[in-house]
mmCIF file of C-alpha atoms and ligand atoms in Angstrom:
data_model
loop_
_atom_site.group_PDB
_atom_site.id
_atom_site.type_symbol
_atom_site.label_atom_id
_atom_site.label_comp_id
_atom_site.label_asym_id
_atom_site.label_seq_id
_atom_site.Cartn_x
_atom_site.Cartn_y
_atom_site.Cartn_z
ATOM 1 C CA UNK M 1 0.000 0.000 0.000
ATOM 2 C CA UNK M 2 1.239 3.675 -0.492
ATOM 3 C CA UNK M 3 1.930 5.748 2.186
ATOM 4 C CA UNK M 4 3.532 9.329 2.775
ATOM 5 C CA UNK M 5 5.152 9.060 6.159
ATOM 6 C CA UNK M 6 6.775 12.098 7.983
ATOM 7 C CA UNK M 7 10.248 11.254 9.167
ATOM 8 C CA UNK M 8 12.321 13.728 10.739
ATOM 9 C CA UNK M 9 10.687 16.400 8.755
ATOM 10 C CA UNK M 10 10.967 15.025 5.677
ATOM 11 C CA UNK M 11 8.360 13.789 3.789
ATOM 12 C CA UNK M 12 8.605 10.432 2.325
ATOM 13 C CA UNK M 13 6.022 8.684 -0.394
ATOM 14 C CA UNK M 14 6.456 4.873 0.221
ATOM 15 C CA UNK M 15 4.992 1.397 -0.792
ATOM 16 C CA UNK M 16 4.612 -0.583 2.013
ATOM 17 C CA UNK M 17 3.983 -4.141 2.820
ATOM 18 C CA UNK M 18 1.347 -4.113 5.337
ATOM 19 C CA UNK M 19 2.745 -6.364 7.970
ATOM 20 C CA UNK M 20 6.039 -4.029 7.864
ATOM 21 C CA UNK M 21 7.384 -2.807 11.075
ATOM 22 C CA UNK M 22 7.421 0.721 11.459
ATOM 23 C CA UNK M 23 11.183 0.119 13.444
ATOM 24 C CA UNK M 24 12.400 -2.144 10.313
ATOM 25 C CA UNK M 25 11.181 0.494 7.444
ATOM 26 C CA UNK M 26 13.491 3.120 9.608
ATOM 27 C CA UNK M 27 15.812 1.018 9.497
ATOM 28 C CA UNK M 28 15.777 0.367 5.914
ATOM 29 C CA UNK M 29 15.974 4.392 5.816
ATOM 30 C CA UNK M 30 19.528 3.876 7.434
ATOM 31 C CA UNK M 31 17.821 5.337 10.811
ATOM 32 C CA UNK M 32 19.770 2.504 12.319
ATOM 33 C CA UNK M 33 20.162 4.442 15.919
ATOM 34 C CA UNK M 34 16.719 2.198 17.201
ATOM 35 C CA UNK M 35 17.342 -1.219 17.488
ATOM 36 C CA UNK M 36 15.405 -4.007 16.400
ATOM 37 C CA UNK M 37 15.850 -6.163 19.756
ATOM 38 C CA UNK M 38 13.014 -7.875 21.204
ATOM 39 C CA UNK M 39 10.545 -7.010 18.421
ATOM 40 C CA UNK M 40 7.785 -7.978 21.088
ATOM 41 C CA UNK M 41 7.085 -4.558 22.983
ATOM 42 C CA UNK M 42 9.843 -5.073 25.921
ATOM 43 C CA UNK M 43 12.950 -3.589 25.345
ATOM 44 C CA UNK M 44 12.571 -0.115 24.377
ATOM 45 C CA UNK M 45 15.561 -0.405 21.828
ATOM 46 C CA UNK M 46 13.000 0.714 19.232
ATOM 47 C CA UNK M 47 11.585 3.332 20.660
ATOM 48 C CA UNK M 48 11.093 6.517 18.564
ATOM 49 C CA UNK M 49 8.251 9.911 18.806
ATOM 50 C CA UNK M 50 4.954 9.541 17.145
ATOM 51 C CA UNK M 51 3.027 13.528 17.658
ATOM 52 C CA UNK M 52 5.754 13.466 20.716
ATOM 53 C CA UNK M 53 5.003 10.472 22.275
ATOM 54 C CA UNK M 54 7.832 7.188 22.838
ATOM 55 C CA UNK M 55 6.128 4.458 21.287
ATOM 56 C CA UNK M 56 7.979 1.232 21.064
ATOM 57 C CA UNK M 57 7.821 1.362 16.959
ATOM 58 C CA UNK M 58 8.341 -2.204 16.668
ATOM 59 C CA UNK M 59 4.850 -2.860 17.546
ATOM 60 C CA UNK M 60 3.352 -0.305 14.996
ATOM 61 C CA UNK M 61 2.773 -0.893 11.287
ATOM 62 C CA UNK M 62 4.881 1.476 9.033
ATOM 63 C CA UNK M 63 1.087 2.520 7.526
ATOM 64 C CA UNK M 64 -0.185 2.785 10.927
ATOM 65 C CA UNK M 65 2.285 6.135 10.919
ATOM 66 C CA UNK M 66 0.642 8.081 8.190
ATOM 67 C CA UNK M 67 -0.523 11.673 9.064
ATOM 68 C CA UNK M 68 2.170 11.304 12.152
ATOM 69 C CA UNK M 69 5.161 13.326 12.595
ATOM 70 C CA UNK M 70 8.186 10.186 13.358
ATOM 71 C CA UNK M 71 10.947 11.279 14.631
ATOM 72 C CA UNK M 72 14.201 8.935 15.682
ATOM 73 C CA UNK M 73 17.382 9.416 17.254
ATOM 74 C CA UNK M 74 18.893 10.840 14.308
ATOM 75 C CA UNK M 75 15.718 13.565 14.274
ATOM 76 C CA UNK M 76 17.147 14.945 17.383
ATOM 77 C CA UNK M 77 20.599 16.272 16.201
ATOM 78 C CA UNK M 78 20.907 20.130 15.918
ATOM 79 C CA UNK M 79 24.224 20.026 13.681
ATOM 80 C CA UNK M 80 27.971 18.597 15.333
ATOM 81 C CA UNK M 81 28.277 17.160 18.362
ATOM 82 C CA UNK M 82 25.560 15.346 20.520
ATOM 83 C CA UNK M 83 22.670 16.654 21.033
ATOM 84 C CA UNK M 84 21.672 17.536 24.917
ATOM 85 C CA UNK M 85 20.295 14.750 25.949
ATOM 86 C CA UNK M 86 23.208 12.763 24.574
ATOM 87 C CA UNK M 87 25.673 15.136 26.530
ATOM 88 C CA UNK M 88 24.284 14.596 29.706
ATOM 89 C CA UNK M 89 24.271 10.606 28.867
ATOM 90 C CA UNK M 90 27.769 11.224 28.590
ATOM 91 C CA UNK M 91 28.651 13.300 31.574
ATOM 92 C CA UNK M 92 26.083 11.264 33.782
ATOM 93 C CA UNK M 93 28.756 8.017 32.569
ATOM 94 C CA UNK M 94 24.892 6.559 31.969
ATOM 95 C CA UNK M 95 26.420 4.427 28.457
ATOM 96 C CA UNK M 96 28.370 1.449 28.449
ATOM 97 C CA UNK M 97 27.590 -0.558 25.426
ATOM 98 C CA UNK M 98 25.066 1.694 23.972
ATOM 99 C CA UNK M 99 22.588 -0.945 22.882
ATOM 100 C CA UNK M 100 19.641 0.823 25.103
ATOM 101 C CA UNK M 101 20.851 4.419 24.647
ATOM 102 C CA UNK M 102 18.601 5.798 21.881
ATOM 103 C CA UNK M 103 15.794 4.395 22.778
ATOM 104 C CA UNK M 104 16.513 5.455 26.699
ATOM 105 C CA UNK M 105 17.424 8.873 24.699
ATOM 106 C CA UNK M 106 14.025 9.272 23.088
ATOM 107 C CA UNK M 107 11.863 7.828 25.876
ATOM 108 C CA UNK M 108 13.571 10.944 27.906
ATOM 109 C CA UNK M 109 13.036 13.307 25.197
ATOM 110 C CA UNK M 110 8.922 11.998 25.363
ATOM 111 C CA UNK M 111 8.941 13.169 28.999
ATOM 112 C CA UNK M 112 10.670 16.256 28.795
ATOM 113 C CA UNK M 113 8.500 17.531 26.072
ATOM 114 C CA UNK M 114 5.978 16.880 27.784
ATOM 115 C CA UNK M 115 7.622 17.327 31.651
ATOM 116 C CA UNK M 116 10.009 20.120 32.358
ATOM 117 C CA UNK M 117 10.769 19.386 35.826
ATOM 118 C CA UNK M 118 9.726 15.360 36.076
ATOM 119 C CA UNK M 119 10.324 14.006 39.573
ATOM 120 C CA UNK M 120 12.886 10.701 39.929
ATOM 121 C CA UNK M 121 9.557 8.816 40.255
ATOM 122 C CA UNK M 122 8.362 10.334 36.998
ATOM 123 C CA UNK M 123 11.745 9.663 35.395
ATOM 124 C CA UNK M 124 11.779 5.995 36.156
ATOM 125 C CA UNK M 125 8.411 5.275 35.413
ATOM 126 C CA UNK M 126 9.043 7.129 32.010
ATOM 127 C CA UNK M 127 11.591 4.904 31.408
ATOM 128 C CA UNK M 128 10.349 1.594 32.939
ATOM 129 C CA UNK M 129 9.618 0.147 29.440
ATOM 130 C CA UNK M 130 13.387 0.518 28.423
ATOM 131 C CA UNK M 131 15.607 -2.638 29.496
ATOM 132 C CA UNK M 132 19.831 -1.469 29.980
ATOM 133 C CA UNK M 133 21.709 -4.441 30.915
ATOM 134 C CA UNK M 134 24.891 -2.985 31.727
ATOM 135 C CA UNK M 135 24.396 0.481 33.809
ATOM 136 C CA UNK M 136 22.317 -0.568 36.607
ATOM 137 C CA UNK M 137 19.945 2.642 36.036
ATOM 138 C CA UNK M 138 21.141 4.903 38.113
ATOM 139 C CA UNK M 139 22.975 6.846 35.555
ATOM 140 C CA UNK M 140 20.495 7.129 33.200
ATOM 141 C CA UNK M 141 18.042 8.667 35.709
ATOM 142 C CA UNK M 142 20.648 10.847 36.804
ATOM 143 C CA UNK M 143 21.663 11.762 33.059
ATOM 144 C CA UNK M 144 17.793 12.522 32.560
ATOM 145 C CA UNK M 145 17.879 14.718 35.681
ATOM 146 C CA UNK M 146 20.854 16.557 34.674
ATOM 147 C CA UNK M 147 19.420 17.275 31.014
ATOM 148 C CA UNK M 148 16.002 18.795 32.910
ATOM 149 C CA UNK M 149 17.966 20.963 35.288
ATOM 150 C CA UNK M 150 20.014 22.054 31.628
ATOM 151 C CA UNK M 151 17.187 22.948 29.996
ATOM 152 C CA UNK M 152 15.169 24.841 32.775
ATOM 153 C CA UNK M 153 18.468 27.014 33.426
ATOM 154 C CA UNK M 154 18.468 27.382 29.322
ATOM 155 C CA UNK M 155 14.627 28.534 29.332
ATOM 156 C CA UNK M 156 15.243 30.914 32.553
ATOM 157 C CA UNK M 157 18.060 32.806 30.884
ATOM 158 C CA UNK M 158 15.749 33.553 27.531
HETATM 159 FE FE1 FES P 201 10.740 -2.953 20.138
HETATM 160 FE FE2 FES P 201 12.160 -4.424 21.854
HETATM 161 S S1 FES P 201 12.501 -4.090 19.720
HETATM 162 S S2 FES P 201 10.453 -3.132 22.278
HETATM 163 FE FE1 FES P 202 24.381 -1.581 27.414
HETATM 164 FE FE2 FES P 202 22.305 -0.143 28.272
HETATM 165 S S1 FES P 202 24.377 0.513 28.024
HETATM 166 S S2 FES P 202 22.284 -2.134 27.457
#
């Protein structure tokens, strides 16, 4: 079926098998920052925005995205060097292998969109349906934390 997706503001005519994954069509695009892990709805590696909100995009149908603004991991760069989020992933030390990170990445851009100062509670459960096997957590709610603090301090000195 033909379908003109939105992907990180560009706008893309495609033919699409129905049954196709949104994650594996992104992939195809050489988005290849999510990660096609589980493919059940349990890891978070795929995670990506739909309108702004983390959806795990290995359980949506590429069609299903239509009329949806999709953005990935490679959506969020502004130019050289990471991006904020990625920063404070850095500084926070909250990446080992880097299998979870864009996924963890884009589920914390979800709730900062939509959160400017989320709570550790808030954090974790924003982030309860991404899996990292290697940095225990704490980091990663810490790097979120960090990244909050950033950009309230960047909207206070507008
Ligand atoms: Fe989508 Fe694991 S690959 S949740
Ligand atoms: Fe390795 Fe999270 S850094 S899975």
């Amino acid at each position: 079926m033909k379908a003109t997706l939105d992907v990180n503001g560009r706008r893309l005519e495609a033919e699409l098998a129905p049954d196709l994954r949104l994650s594996t069509y992104l992939r195809s695009l050489d988005l290849t920052g999510l990660k096609e892990g589980c493919c059940e709805g349990e890891c978070g590696a795929c995670t990506v925005l739909l309108d702004g909100r983390p959806v795990n995009s290995c359980l949506v149908f590429a069609f299903q995205a239509e009329g949806q603004e999709i953005v990935t991991i490679e959506g969020l760069s502004q130019g050289e060097g990471p991006y904020g989020l990625q920063q404070a992933f850095l500084d926070a030390g909250a990446v080992q292998c880097g299998y979870c990170t864009p996924g963890m990445v884009m589920s914390a851009e979800g709730l900062l969109r939509a959160s400017a100062a989320p709570t550790e509670a808030e954090i974790r459960r924003a982030l309860a349906g991404n899996i990292c096997r290697c940095t225990g957590f704490e980091t990663i709610v810490h790097a979120v934390a960090i990244e909050a603090r950033r950009r309230r301090q960047e909207e206070a000195s507008k």
